[in-house]
Amino acid sequence: MRLNYGLRRLSGDTFGGVTTAATVLPMALAYGVATGMGAIAGMYGAIVVGFCTAVFGGTPARISYTAAAMAVAMMVVLNEHADSVSEALTIVALAGLIQVALGVLRIGRFITYTPYSMIAGFTSGIGVIIIIIQTLPFLGAGPGSGGLFGIFRAWPDAVVGANLHAVAIGAASVAICVLWPRQLGRFVPGPLPALVVGTLLATFWLQEAPVIGALPQGLPSLHVPEVSAGLLLTAVQPALTLALIGSVNSLVASLVADSLTRTRHKSNQELVGQGIGNVAAGLLGALPGAGATSGTTVNIRAGGNSPVSGVICAGALFALVLGLGRIAEPIPLAALSGVLIKAGWDIIDWRLIKRVRHVRRDYLLVMLLTLLLTVFVDLITAIVLGLIVAAFARARESERRELGSVISVPLLDSEFFPDSPADADNGDRFQARVGLVDLRGQFSFASASQLAWLVGADIEQHEVVIFDFSNTTDMDDSAALVMERLIDAAMGTNTECIVLNLSGPVADNLRSLNVFRRVPEARFVDDLDAARKLAGDLLNPDSR
C-alpha cells in the first residue's frame, strides 16, 4: 500500500467495499444455488477469491467473485463429476495453479488478444445458458438433469405444473431488477431489493414457493485434493477451461478498472492473484471466481480506489456468512432465478448484436459459431473452435490486405528503354519484355500461397522480372520460401531475375534462408536506373 494512504481514501474504500458487497451478495447466493453446490459455496467463493485477488492481484480497485461464465463452467464440471464433489474441487484448485503458472510465465497480456467476436459469442452463449437453466426454478420446478436438452424435455411438465406462487415471485424479481432506477443502483443495486421483496412475498402471501432452506453454519471445512494419475489426466481439460475463462474475465475487468481509474493494471500479477484465490476456493469447497466487470464498476463509482476496498467487500460478506443461515433460508428460489435471468440478459452482448448487419461476415460467423457451440455443445469446444475460426478469419483479412499492396505490371520497352533504337522492338510498340513486381508492406503465411499464384503467372510472360523490395517492411518465413519458389519458377522458364533495393530486416531474413541462392550477386541493385541498365544488358548481351 502506498504511504500516502489516508482517511479520505479509507472512507472511499469503505463505502465502495460495503456497497459492492450488497451487489455481490445476491449474485453469490444465486450462482451457488444454480450450480448445485449451495448458496454457502457461492458466498465462500466470493469471500475467498475476492480477498485473495485484492491482496495478491495486480488491479487496485477490481472486485472478484463467481462470475457467470465461471458458474456455467463449474456446472459442467459438477455434471461430469457428479459422484465426487472432491474431484470437482480438485479441478478448481488445478485451474488456480494453471492461472498462477500463466502469471509466473508472464504470458498474461497475451490472453487479452482473444478476438472480440469470439468473446461476444462466448459471453452471449453464457447468458443464454443462464436464462435457460433458470426457467425451471422460475416455474417452481426442481432442477433439471441431462444438461440443456434435459431442461428442454422438462419444459412441458414444468409449464403444465407451474407453481403460480413461484412464477409471481420470479416475475416480481425480474421486474424490480429491470425497473430499478439507475441513480439508486449506485448505492443499492437492483438484485438486493429484488431478493428482499421476493422474500417478503414468500413469507407473508405466496408461501408455496420453494425456498433455499437450511444452510451450513460456521467456517468452511478443508477439502484435501484427490491426487491420482487417472484423475489428473481427465482433470487437465476442464481445469484449463476454467483457467482460461477466469483469466479472460479477470483481465477484461482489469481493463475496465483502468479506464475508470486512469491507472494501468499488472496482468501477470493479476493472474497470480486470481490463481491463488481459486486454489483457496478449491481447498475450502467454494465456487471458483474471476474479476467481475459489474462489481468493479460499482466499487470504483462508489469510491473504492485501492485493494482495501476488495478486502472490505470480502470482510462484509464474511460477516454476513457468520449469521447468513437465518437470513438466507427464507429466500425463494424463484427470486434468485429472476435475478439470474436479468443477469443472463445483461451478459448477452446486445451492443454487437444490434450491429449484426454491419459486422463483417467472417467475424459474424465466428460470433455465431462460438455462441451455438457454447450453448449446445460445451465450453472448451466453443473456445477451441472459436479461436481456430477467428484465426482463419484474421488470416483472410491479412491476405486481402497484403495482396492488395502487391503491384505486378509489365514495363513497355518503349517506355522503360527510352534511349533504345526505334527499331529495337521489331516494330511491336506494345512489347514488354520486362516485368516489375513491387512488394509493398508486409507479407506473412496468410498471403503466401496466393502470392505465388498471383505473381507466378505474370513472371512467365516476361524475359526479365524485377523484384522491388523498396517498400517491403516485413516478410515471414512462409512468404520468404514462396519467394524462393517464384525465383525457381522464373529460372525454369528462362526468365532472368533482378532484385531491387533489398535491405534491412527483410534482407536478413531472406538471406538467412538462402532464398536467393540461384541469383548471382551481380543481379542485386540499389535503384531503378541500375535495374534498367542491367535489364537492357540481359536482353541484349551483344550490346555490352
mmCIF file of N, CA, C and O in Angstrom, residues 10-25 63 186-189 192 298-299 302-304 308-317 320:
data_model
loop_
_atom_site.group_PDB
_atom_site.id
_atom_site.type_symbol
_atom_site.label_atom_id
_atom_site.label_comp_id
_atom_site.label_asym_id
_atom_site.label_seq_id
_atom_site.Cartn_x
_atom_site.Cartn_y
_atom_site.Cartn_z
ATOM 1 N N LEU A 10 -9.464 5.872 2.789
ATOM 2 C CA LEU A 10 -10.077 4.809 3.586
ATOM 3 C C LEU A 10 -11.593 4.910 3.566
ATOM 4 O O LEU A 10 -12.297 3.897 3.446
ATOM 5 N N SER A 11 -12.110 6.132 3.683
ATOM 6 C CA SER A 11 -13.565 6.297 3.663
ATOM 7 C C SER A 11 -14.131 5.897 2.305
ATOM 8 O O SER A 11 -15.193 5.264 2.222
ATOM 9 N N GLY A 12 -13.422 6.254 1.216
ATOM 10 C CA GLY A 12 -13.871 5.857 -0.115
ATOM 11 C C GLY A 12 -13.842 4.352 -0.290
ATOM 12 O O GLY A 12 -14.787 3.754 -0.836
ATOM 13 N N ASP A 13 -12.769 3.715 0.173
ATOM 14 C CA ASP A 13 -12.667 2.259 0.074
ATOM 15 C C ASP A 13 -13.732 1.568 0.919
ATOM 16 O O ASP A 13 -14.288 0.535 0.522
ATOM 17 N N THR A 14 -14.018 2.130 2.089
ATOM 18 C CA THR A 14 -15.027 1.523 2.963
ATOM 19 C C THR A 14 -16.406 1.579 2.322
ATOM 20 O O THR A 14 -17.125 0.573 2.272
ATOM 21 N N PHE A 15 -16.775 2.752 1.820
ATOM 22 C CA PHE A 15 -18.082 2.881 1.191
ATOM 23 C C PHE A 15 -18.156 2.035 -0.078
ATOM 24 O O PHE A 15 -19.163 1.368 -0.346
ATOM 25 N N GLY A 16 -17.075 2.036 -0.857
ATOM 26 C CA GLY A 16 -17.059 1.223 -2.067
ATOM 27 C C GLY A 16 -17.153 -0.261 -1.758
ATOM 28 O O GLY A 16 -17.905 -1.002 -2.409
ATOM 29 N N GLY A 17 -16.408 -0.719 -0.753
ATOM 30 C CA GLY A 17 -16.432 -2.138 -0.405
ATOM 31 C C GLY A 17 -17.775 -2.598 0.117
ATOM 32 O O GLY A 17 -18.274 -3.667 -0.267
ATOM 33 N N VAL A 18 -18.396 -1.795 1.001
ATOM 34 C CA VAL A 18 -19.696 -2.171 1.558
ATOM 35 C C VAL A 18 -20.778 -2.141 0.484
ATOM 36 O O VAL A 18 -21.633 -3.035 0.409
ATOM 37 N N THR A 19 -20.739 -1.108 -0.369
ATOM 38 C CA THR A 19 -21.723 -1.020 -1.450
ATOM 39 C C THR A 19 -21.592 -2.203 -2.405
ATOM 40 O O THR A 19 -22.587 -2.798 -2.835
ATOM 41 N N THR A 20 -20.352 -2.573 -2.725
ATOM 42 C CA THR A 20 -20.123 -3.696 -3.628
ATOM 43 C C THR A 20 -20.563 -5.007 -2.991
ATOM 44 O O THR A 20 -21.063 -5.911 -3.677
ATOM 45 N N ALA A 21 -20.396 -5.129 -1.693
ATOM 46 C CA ALA A 21 -20.847 -6.339 -1.003
ATOM 47 C C ALA A 21 -22.351 -6.531 -1.180
ATOM 48 O O ALA A 21 -22.830 -7.664 -1.347
ATOM 49 N N ALA A 22 -23.090 -5.421 -1.155
ATOM 50 C CA ALA A 22 -24.533 -5.516 -1.390
ATOM 51 C C ALA A 22 -24.832 -5.982 -2.809
ATOM 52 O O ALA A 22 -25.838 -6.655 -3.056
ATOM 53 N N THR A 23 -23.951 -5.631 -3.752
ATOM 54 C CA THR A 23 -24.122 -6.085 -5.137
ATOM 55 C C THR A 23 -23.766 -7.560 -5.278
ATOM 56 O O THR A 23 -24.449 -8.321 -5.976
ATOM 57 N N VAL A 24 -22.690 -7.958 -4.614
ATOM 58 C CA VAL A 24 -22.184 -9.333 -4.751
ATOM 59 C C VAL A 24 -23.087 -10.335 -4.043
ATOM 60 O O VAL A 24 -23.260 -11.471 -4.513
ATOM 61 N N LEU A 25 -23.673 -9.948 -2.918
ATOM 62 C CA LEU A 25 -24.452 -10.881 -2.092
ATOM 63 C C LEU A 25 -25.501 -11.656 -2.885
ATOM 64 O O LEU A 25 -25.487 -12.896 -2.893
ATOM 65 N N ILE A 63 -12.895 -5.999 -8.335
ATOM 66 C CA ILE A 63 -13.628 -6.896 -7.453
ATOM 67 C C ILE A 63 -13.789 -8.247 -8.142
ATOM 68 O O ILE A 63 -14.099 -8.320 -9.329
ATOM 69 N N ARG A 186 -26.532 2.926 -7.867
ATOM 70 C CA ARG A 186 -25.171 3.225 -7.430
ATOM 71 C C ARG A 186 -24.988 2.933 -5.946
ATOM 72 O O ARG A 186 -23.863 2.687 -5.492
ATOM 73 N N PHE A 187 -26.077 2.963 -5.181
ATOM 74 C CA PHE A 187 -25.987 2.761 -3.738
ATOM 75 C C PHE A 187 -26.633 1.454 -3.301
ATOM 76 O O PHE A 187 -26.109 0.758 -2.433
ATOM 77 N N VAL A 188 -27.769 1.115 -3.907
ATOM 78 C CA VAL A 188 -28.459 -0.142 -3.597
ATOM 79 C C VAL A 188 -28.770 -0.827 -4.923
ATOM 80 O O VAL A 188 -29.717 -0.433 -5.616
ATOM 81 N N PRO A 189 -27.982 -1.810 -5.328
ATOM 82 C CA PRO A 189 -28.206 -2.456 -6.626
ATOM 83 C C PRO A 189 -29.523 -3.198 -6.674
ATOM 84 O O PRO A 189 -30.001 -3.740 -5.667
ATOM 85 N N LEU A 192 -30.593 -6.696 -4.913
ATOM 86 C CA LEU A 192 -30.811 -6.772 -3.462
ATOM 87 C C LEU A 192 -32.270 -6.501 -3.090
ATOM 88 O O LEU A 192 -32.886 -7.314 -2.383
ATOM 89 N N VAL A 298 -19.154 -0.850 -9.886
ATOM 90 C CA VAL A 298 -19.871 -0.363 -8.704
ATOM 91 C C VAL A 298 -18.881 0.112 -7.642
ATOM 92 O O VAL A 298 -19.041 1.178 -7.033
ATOM 93 N N ASN A 299 -17.832 -0.664 -7.419
ATOM 94 C CA ASN A 299 -16.847 -0.331 -6.397
ATOM 95 C C ASN A 299 -16.168 1.010 -6.682
ATOM 96 O O ASN A 299 -16.066 1.880 -5.802
ATOM 97 N N ALA A 302 -18.478 3.988 -6.419
ATOM 98 C CA ALA A 302 -18.879 4.263 -5.039
ATOM 99 C C ALA A 302 -17.727 4.798 -4.196
ATOM 100 O O ALA A 302 -17.918 5.114 -3.024
ATOM 101 N N GLY A 303 -16.533 4.884 -4.773
ATOM 102 C CA GLY A 303 -15.400 5.471 -4.045
ATOM 103 C C GLY A 303 -14.227 4.558 -3.828
ATOM 104 O O GLY A 303 -13.170 5.003 -3.369
ATOM 105 N N GLY A 304 -14.334 3.263 -4.138
ATOM 106 C CA GLY A 304 -13.217 2.349 -3.969
ATOM 107 C C GLY A 304 -12.086 2.671 -4.918
ATOM 108 O O GLY A 304 -12.314 2.894 -6.103
ATOM 109 N N VAL A 308 -7.781 -2.175 -0.676
ATOM 110 C CA VAL A 308 -8.501 -2.191 0.607
ATOM 111 C C VAL A 308 -9.999 -2.351 0.381
ATOM 112 O O VAL A 308 -10.692 -3.017 1.164
ATOM 113 N N SER A 309 -10.526 -1.770 -0.702
ATOM 114 C CA SER A 309 -11.962 -1.885 -0.963
ATOM 115 C C SER A 309 -12.351 -3.339 -1.202
ATOM 116 O O SER A 309 -13.420 -3.790 -0.755
ATOM 117 N N GLY A 310 -11.501 -4.102 -1.914
ATOM 118 C CA GLY A 310 -11.782 -5.515 -2.131
ATOM 119 C C GLY A 310 -11.735 -6.311 -0.839
ATOM 120 O O GLY A 310 -12.547 -7.218 -0.621
ATOM 121 N N VAL A 311 -10.787 -5.975 0.042
ATOM 122 C CA VAL A 311 -10.694 -6.652 1.347
ATOM 123 C C VAL A 311 -11.922 -6.344 2.188
ATOM 124 O O VAL A 311 -12.485 -7.221 2.851
ATOM 125 N N ILE A 312 -12.370 -5.093 2.178
ATOM 126 C CA ILE A 312 -13.555 -4.704 2.958
ATOM 127 C C ILE A 312 -14.796 -5.403 2.414
ATOM 128 O O ILE A 312 -15.659 -5.852 3.179
ATOM 129 N N CYS A 313 -14.906 -5.503 1.083
ATOM 130 C CA CYS A 313 -16.041 -6.218 0.488
ATOM 131 C C CYS A 313 -16.070 -7.664 0.950
ATOM 132 O O CYS A 313 -17.116 -8.179 1.371
ATOM 133 N N ALA A 314 -14.902 -8.337 0.906
ATOM 134 C CA ALA A 314 -14.840 -9.729 1.361
ATOM 135 C C ALA A 314 -15.152 -9.834 2.846
ATOM 136 O O ALA A 314 -15.845 -10.771 3.292
ATOM 137 N N GLY A 315 -14.657 -8.859 3.637
ATOM 138 C CA GLY A 315 -14.930 -8.882 5.075
ATOM 139 C C GLY A 315 -16.404 -8.690 5.380
ATOM 140 O O GLY A 315 -16.958 -9.350 6.283
ATOM 141 N N ALA A 316 -17.072 -7.799 4.644
ATOM 142 C CA ALA A 316 -18.503 -7.584 4.858
ATOM 143 C C ALA A 316 -19.293 -8.854 4.523
ATOM 144 O O ALA A 316 -20.229 -9.229 5.245
ATOM 145 N N LEU A 317 -18.931 -9.524 3.450
ATOM 146 C CA LEU A 317 -19.608 -10.775 3.089
ATOM 147 C C LEU A 317 -19.359 -11.846 4.140
ATOM 148 O O LEU A 317 -20.263 -12.632 4.469
ATOM 149 N N LEU A 320 -21.567 -11.391 7.029
ATOM 150 C CA LEU A 320 -22.919 -11.868 6.735
ATOM 151 C C LEU A 320 -22.996 -13.390 6.807
ATOM 152 O O LEU A 320 -23.989 -13.954 7.277
#
